mmCIF file of C-alpha atoms and ligand atoms in Angstrom:
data_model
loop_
_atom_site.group_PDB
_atom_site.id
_atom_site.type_symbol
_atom_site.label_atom_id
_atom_site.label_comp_id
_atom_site.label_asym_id
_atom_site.label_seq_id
_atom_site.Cartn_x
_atom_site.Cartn_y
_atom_site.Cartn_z
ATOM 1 C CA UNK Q 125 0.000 0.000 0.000
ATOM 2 C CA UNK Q 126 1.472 3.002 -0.987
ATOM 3 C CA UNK Q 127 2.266 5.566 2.193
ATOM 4 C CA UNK Q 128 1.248 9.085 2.208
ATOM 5 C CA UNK Q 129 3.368 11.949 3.932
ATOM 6 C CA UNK Q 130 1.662 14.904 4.879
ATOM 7 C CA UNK Q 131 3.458 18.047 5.845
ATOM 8 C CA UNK Q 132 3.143 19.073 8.860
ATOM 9 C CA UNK Q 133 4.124 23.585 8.706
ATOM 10 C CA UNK Q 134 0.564 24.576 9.225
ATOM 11 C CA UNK Q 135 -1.742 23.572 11.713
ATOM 12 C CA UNK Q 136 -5.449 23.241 9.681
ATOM 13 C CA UNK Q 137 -4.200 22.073 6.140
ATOM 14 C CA UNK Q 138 -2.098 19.920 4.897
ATOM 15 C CA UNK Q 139 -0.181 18.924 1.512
ATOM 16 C CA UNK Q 140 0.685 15.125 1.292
ATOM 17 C CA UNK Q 141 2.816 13.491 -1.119
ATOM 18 C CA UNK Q 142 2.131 9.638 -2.294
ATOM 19 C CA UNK Q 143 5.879 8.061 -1.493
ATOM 20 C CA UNK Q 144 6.044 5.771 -3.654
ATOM 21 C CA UNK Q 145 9.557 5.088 -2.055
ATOM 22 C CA UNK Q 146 10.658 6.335 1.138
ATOM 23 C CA UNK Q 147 14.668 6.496 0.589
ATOM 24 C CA UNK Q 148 16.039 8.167 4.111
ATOM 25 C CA UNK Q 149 14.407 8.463 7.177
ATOM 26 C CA UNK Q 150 16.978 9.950 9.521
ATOM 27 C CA UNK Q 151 17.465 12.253 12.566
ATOM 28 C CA UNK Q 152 20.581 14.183 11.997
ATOM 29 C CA UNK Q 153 22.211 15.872 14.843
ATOM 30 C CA UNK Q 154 19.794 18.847 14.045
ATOM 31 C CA UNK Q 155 16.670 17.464 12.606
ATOM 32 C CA UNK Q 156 14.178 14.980 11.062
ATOM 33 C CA UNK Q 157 15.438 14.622 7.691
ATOM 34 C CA UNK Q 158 13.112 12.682 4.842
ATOM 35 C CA UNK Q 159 13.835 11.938 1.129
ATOM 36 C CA UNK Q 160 10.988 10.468 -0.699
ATOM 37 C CA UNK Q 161 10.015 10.094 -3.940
ATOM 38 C CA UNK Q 162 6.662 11.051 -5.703
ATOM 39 C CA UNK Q 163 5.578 10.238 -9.483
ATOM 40 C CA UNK Q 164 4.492 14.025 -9.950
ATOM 41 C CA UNK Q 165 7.198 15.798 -8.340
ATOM 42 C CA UNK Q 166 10.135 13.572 -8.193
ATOM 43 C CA UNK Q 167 12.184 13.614 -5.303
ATOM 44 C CA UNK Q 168 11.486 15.341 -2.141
ATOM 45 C CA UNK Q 169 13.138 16.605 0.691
ATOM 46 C CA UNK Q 170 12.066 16.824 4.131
ATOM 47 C CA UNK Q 171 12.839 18.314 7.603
ATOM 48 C CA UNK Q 172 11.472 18.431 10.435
ATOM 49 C CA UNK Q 173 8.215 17.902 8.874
ATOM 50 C CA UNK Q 174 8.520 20.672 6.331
ATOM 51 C CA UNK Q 175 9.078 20.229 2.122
ATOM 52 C CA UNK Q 176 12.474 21.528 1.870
ATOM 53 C CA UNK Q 177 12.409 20.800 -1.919
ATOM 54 C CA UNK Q 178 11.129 18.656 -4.814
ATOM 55 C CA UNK Q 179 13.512 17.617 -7.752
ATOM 56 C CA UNK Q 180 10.412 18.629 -10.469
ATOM 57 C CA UNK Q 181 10.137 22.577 -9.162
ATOM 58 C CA UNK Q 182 13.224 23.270 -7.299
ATOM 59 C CA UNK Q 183 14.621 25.458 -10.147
ATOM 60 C CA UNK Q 184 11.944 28.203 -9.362
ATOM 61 C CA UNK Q 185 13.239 28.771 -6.281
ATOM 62 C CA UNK Q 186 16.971 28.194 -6.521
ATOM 63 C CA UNK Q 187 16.894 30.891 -10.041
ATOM 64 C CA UNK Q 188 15.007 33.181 -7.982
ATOM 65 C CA UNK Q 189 17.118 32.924 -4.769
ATOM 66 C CA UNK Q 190 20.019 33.758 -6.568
ATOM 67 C CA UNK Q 191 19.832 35.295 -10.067
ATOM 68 C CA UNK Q 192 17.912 38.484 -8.655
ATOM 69 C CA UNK Q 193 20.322 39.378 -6.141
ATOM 70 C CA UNK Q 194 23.495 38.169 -8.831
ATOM 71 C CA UNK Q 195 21.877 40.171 -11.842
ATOM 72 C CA UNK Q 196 20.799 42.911 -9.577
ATOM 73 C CA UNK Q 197 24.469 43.527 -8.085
ATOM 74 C CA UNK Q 198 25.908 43.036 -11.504
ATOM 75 C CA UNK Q 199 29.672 42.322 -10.871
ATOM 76 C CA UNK Q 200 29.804 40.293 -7.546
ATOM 77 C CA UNK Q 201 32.550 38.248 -7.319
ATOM 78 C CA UNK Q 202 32.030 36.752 -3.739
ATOM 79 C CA UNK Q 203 29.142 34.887 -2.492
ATOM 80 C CA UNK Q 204 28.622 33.585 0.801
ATOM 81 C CA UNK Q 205 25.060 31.254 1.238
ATOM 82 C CA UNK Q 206 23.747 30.448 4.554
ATOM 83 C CA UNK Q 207 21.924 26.997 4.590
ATOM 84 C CA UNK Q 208 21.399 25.529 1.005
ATOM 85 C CA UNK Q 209 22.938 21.965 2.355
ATOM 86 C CA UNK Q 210 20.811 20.706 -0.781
ATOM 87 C CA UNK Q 211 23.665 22.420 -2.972
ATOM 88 C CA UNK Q 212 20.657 24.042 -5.732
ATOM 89 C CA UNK Q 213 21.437 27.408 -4.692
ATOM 90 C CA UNK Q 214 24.910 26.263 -4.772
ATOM 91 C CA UNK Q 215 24.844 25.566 -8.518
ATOM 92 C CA UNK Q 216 22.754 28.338 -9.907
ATOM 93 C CA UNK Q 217 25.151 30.903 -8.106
ATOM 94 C CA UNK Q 218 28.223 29.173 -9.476
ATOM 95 C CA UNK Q 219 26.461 28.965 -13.261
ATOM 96 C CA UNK Q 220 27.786 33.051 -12.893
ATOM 97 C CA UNK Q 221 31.401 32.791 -14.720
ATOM 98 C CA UNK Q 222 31.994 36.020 -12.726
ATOM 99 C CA UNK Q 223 31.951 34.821 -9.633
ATOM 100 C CA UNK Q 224 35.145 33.577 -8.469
ATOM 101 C CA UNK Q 225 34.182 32.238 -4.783
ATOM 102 C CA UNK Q 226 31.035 30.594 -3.029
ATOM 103 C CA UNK Q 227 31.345 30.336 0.586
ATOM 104 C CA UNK Q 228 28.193 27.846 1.543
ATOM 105 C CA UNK Q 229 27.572 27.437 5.501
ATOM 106 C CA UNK Q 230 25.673 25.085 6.132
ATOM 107 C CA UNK Q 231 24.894 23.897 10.024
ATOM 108 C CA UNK Q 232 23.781 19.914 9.210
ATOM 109 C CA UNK Q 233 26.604 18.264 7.339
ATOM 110 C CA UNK Q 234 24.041 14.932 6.794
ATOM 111 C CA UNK Q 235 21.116 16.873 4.626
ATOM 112 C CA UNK Q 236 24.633 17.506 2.183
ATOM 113 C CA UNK Q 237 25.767 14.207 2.183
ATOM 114 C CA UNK Q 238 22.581 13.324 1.739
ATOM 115 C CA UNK Q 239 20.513 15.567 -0.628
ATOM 116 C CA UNK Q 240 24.813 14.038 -2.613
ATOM 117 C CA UNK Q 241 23.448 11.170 -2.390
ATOM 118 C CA UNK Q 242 19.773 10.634 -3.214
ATOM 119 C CA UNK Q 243 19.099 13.933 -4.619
ATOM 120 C CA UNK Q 244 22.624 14.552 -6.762
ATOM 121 C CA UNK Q 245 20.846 16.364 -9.512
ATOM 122 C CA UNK Q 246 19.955 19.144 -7.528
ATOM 123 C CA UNK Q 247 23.528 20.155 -6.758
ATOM 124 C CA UNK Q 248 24.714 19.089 -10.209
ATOM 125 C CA UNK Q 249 28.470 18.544 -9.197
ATOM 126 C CA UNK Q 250 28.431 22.451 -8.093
ATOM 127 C CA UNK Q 251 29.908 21.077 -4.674
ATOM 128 C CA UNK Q 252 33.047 20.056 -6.959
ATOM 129 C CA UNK Q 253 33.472 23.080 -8.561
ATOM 130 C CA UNK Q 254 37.171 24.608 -7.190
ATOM 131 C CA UNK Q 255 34.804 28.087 -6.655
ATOM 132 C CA UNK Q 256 32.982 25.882 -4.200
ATOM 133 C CA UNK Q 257 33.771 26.332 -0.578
ATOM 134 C CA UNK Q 258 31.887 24.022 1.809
ATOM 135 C CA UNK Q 259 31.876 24.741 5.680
ATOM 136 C CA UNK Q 260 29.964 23.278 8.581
ATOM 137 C CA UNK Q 261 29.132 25.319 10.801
ATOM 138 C CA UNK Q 262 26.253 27.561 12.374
ATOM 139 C CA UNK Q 263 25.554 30.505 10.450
ATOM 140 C CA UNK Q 264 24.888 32.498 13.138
ATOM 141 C CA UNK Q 265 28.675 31.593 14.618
ATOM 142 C CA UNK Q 266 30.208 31.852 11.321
ATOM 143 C CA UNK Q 267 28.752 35.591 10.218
ATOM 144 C CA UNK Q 268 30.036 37.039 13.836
ATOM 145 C CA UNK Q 269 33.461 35.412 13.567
ATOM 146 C CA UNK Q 270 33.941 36.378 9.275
ATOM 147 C CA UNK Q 271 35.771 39.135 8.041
ATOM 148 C CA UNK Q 272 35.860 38.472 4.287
ATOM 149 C CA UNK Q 273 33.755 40.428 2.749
ATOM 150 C CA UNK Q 274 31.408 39.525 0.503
ATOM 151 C CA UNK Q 275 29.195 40.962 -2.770
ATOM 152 C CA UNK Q 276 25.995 38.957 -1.742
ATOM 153 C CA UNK Q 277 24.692 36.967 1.185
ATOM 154 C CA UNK Q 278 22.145 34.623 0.399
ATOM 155 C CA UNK Q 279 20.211 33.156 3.084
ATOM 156 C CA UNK Q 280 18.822 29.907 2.169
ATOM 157 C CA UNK Q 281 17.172 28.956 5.708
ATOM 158 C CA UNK Q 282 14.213 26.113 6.866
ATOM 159 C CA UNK Q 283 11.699 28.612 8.391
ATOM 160 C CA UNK Q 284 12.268 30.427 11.664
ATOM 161 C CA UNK Q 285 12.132 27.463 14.120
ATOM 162 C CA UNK Q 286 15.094 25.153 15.643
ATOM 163 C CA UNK Q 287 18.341 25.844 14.243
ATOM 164 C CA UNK Q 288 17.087 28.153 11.724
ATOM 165 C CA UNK Q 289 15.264 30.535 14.378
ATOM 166 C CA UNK Q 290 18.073 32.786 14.924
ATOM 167 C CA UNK Q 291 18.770 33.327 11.065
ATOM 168 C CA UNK Q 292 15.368 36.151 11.133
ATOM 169 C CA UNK Q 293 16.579 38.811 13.471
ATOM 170 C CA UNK Q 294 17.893 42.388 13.332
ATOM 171 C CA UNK Q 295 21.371 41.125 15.121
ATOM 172 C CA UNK Q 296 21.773 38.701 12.484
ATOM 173 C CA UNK Q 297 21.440 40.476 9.442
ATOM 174 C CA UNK Q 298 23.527 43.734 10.650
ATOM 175 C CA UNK Q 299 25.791 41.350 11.230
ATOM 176 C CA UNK Q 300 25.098 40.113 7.839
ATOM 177 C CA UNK Q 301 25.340 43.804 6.566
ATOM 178 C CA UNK Q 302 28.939 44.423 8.045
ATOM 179 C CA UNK Q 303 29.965 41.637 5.766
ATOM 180 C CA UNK Q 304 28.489 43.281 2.639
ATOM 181 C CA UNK Q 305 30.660 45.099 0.238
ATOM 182 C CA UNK Q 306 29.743 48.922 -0.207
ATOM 183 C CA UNK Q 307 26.652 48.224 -2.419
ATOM 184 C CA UNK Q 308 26.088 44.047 -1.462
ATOM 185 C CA UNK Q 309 23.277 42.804 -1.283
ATOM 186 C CA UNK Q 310 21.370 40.258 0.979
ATOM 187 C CA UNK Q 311 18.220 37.673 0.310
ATOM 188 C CA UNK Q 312 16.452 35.404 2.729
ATOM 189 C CA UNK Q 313 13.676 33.363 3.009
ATOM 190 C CA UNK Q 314 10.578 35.247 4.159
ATOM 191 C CA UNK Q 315 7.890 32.188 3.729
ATOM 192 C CA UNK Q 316 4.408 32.274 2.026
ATOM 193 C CA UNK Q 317 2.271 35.190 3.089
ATOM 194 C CA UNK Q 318 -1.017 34.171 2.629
ATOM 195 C CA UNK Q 319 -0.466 31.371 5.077
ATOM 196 C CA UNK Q 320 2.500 32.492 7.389
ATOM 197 C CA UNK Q 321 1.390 36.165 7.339
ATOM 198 C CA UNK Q 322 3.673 36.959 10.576
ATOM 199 C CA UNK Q 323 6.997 35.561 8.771
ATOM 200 C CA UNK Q 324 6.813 38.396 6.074
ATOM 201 C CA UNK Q 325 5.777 40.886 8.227
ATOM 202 C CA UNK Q 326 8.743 39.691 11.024
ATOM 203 C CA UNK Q 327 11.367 39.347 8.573
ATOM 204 C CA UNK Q 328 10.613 43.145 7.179
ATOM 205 C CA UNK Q 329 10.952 44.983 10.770
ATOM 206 C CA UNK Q 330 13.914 42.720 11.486
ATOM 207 C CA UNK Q 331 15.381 43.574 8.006
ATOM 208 C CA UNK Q 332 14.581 47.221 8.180
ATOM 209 C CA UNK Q 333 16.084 47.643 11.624
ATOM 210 C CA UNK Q 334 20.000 46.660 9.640
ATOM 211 C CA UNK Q 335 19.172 48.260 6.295
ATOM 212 C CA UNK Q 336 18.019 51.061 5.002
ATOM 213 C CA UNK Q 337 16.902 49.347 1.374
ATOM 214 C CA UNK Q 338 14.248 46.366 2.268
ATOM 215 C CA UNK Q 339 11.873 45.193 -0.598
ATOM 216 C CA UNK Q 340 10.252 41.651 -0.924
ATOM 217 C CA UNK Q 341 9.523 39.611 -4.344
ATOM 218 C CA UNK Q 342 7.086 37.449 -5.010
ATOM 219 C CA UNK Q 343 7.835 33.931 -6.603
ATOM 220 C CA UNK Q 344 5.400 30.585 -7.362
ATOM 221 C CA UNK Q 345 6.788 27.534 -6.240
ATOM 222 C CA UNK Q 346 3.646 24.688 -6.656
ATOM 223 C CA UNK Q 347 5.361 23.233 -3.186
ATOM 224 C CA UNK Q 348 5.517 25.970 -1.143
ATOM 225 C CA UNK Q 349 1.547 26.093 -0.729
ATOM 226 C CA UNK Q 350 -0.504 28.549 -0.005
ATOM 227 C CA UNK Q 351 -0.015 31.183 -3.064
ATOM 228 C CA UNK Q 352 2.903 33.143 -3.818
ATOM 229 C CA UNK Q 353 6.934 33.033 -1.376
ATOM 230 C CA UNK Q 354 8.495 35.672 -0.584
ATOM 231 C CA UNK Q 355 12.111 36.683 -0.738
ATOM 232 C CA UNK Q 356 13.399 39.672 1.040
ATOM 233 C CA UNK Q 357 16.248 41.894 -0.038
ATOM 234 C CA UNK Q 358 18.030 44.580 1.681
ATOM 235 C CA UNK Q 359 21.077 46.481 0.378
ATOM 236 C CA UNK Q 360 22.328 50.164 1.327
ATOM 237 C CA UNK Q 361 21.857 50.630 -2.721
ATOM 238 C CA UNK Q 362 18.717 50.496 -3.565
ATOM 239 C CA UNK Q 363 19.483 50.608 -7.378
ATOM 240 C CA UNK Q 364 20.727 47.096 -7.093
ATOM 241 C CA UNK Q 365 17.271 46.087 -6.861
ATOM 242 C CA UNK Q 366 15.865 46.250 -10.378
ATOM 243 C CA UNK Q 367 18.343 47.946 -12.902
ATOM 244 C CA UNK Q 368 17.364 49.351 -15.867
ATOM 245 C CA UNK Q 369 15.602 47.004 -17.982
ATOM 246 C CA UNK Q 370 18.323 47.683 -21.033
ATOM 247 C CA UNK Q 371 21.194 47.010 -18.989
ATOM 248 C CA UNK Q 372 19.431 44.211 -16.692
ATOM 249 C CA UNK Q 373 18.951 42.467 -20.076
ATOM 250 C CA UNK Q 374 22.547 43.315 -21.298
ATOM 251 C CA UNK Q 375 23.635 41.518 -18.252
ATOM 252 C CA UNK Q 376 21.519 38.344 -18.753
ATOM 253 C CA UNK Q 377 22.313 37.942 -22.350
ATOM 254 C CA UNK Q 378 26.411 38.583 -22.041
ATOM 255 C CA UNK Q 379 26.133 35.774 -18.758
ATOM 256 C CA UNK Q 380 24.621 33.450 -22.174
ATOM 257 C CA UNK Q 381 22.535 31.576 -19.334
ATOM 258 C CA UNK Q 382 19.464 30.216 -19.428
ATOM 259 C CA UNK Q 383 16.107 29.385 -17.340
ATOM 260 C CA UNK Q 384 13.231 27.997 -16.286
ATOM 261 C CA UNK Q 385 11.387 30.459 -14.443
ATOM 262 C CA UNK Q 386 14.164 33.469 -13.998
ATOM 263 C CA UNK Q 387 14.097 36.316 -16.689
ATOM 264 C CA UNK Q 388 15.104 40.490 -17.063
ATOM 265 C CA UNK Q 389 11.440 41.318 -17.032
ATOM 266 C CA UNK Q 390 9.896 38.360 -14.201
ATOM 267 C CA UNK Q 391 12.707 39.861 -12.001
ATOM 268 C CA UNK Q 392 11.644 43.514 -12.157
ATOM 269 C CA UNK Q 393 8.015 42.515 -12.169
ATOM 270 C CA UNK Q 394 8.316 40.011 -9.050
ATOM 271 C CA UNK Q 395 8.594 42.971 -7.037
ATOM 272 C CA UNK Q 396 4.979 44.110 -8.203
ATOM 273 C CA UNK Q 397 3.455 42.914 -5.142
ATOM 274 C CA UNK Q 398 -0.089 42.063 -4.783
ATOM 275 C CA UNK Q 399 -0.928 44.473 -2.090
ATOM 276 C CA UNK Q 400 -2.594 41.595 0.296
ATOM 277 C CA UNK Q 401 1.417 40.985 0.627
ATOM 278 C CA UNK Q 402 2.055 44.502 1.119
ATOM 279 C CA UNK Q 403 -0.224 44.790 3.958
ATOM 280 C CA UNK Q 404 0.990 41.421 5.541
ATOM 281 C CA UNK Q 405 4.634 42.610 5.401
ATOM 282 C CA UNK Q 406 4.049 45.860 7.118
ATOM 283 C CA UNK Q 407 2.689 43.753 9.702
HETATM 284 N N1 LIG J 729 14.553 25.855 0.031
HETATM 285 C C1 LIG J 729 14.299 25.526 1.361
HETATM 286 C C2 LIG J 729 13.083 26.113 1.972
HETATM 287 O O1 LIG J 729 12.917 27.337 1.950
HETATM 288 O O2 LIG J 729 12.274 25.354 2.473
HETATM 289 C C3 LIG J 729 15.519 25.657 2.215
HETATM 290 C C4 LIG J 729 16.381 24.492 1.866
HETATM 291 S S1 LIG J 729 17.865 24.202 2.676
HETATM 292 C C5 LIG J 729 17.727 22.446 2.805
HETATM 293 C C6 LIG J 729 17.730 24.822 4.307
HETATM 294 C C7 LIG J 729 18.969 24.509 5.137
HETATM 295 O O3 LIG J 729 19.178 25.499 6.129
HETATM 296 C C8 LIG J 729 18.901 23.176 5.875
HETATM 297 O O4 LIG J 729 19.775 22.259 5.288
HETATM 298 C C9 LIG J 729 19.310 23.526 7.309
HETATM 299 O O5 LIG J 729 20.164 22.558 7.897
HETATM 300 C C10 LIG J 729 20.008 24.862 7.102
HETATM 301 N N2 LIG J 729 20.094 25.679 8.320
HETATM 302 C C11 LIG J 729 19.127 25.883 9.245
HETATM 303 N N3 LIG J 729 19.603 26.657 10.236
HETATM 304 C C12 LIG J 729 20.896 26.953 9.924
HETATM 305 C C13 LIG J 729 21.918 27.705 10.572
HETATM 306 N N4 LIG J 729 21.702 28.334 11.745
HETATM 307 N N5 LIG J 729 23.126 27.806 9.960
HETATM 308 C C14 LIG J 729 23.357 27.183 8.769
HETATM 309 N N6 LIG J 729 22.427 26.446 8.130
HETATM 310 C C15 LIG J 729 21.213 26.336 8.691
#
């Protein structure tokens, strides 16, 4: 018979996935960690409960996560990601030729070996690349201790519970911003308004309290239920945001890249927000 997961992130509705094979159950040192696979959506990763990813719409996400803030800079050379231990944010930030370093943190070294293992298409060798620099560690630890400075923090978090929790709060991210080349730029996580109208709204006082440039943008990812994610970005440069169109689309076509869901004119208009998410984010 086959088994049925159900998520368990909101209290009164559920998603559930037919597993037609449950490959890892296992509690890492940090959480509950699942990887199951589904005959719409491929594999799928789970912790703590929560869909962390599916191999059939991960792209959405992972293009989004990184090609707005990497387009949006327009020459960043360093990247440092916060979480990711799947490795997709990983390999769309290293698909930038510019980029000469990726620092990924990431707290649970088992969700990389695994999501290497069972889910190796999602990382697509990017943890090989000699760009690639893989530490384990807490973010929180590793941002106060860092000096490097980087072109654009990425934080690529499970929502704000367990080790995650302290990833969403003003401390954090001005730490985050005294990491930030003049001009970097910073993304998180900020959850799926309609359902987890607090997270949005949260994430923008924390957010505003570092920087003085905070804007959210709206993506669809069928897994993350509940209508359109947010992303929030913050920056002292607020013209990092959305360039002009001509020279966001110079940018795109002299990178020769191509996508799924990312392009010059879904980035500018993902920060058209439906102003139900406007209200929700000014709490
Ligand atoms: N795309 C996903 C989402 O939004 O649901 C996030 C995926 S990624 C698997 C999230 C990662 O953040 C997890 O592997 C988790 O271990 C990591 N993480 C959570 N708290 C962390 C912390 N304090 N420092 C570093 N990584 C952390």
């Amino acid at each position: 018979m086959t088994e049925w997961f159900s998520e368990t992130l909101h209290p009164h509705w559920r998603q559930s996935f037919a597993a037609d094979r449950v490959l890892l159950r296992e509690q890492t040192a940090h959480q509950d960690l699942v990887i199951l696979e589904n005959q719409t959506f491929g594999r799928v990763m789970v912790l703590d409960g929560m869909v962390q990813l599916t191999e059939r719409d991960e792209f959405v996400y992972h293009e989004m996560i990184a090609h707005v803030p990497l387009f949006g800079h327009g020459a960043a050379r360093r990247v440092l990601i916060i979480g990711g231990g799947d490795g997709g944010t990983l390999r769309e930030v290293l698909r930038h030729k510019t980029v000469e370093r990726a620092t990924m943190v990431e707290i649970d070294a088992t969700v990389v070996e695994m999501a290497r293992d069972h889910m190796p298409m999602v990382s697509d060798g990017a943890f090989d690349d000699p760009r690639a620099e893989l530490i384990i560690a807490d973010g929180i630890a590793f941002v106060a201790g860092a000096h490097q400075p980087y072109d654009v923090i990425i934080i690529d978090s499970t929502d704000p519970f367990g080790p995650a929790e302290g990833l969403f709060t003003p401390a954090f991210y001005g730490a985050c911003r005294q990491l930030l080349t003049p001009g970097g730029v910073l993304v998180v996580q900020a959850g799926v308004p309609f359902l987890q109208p607090r997270e949005i709204a949260h994430v923008n006082a924390a957010l505003s309290a570092a920087f003085p440039e905070v804007a959210f943008y709206a993506i669809a990812v069928p897994t993350y239920v509940g209508g359109l994610m947010t992303l929030g970005w913050a920056s002292e440069d607020a013209g990092k945001k959305v360039p002009d169109p001509a020279v966001l689309a110079a940018r795109v076509a002299a990178s020769g890249l191509a996508f799924g869901y990312y392009s010059p004119e879904g980035h500018a208009g993902a920060f058209a927000l439906p102003p139900h998410i406007r209200a929700a984010a000014r709490g």
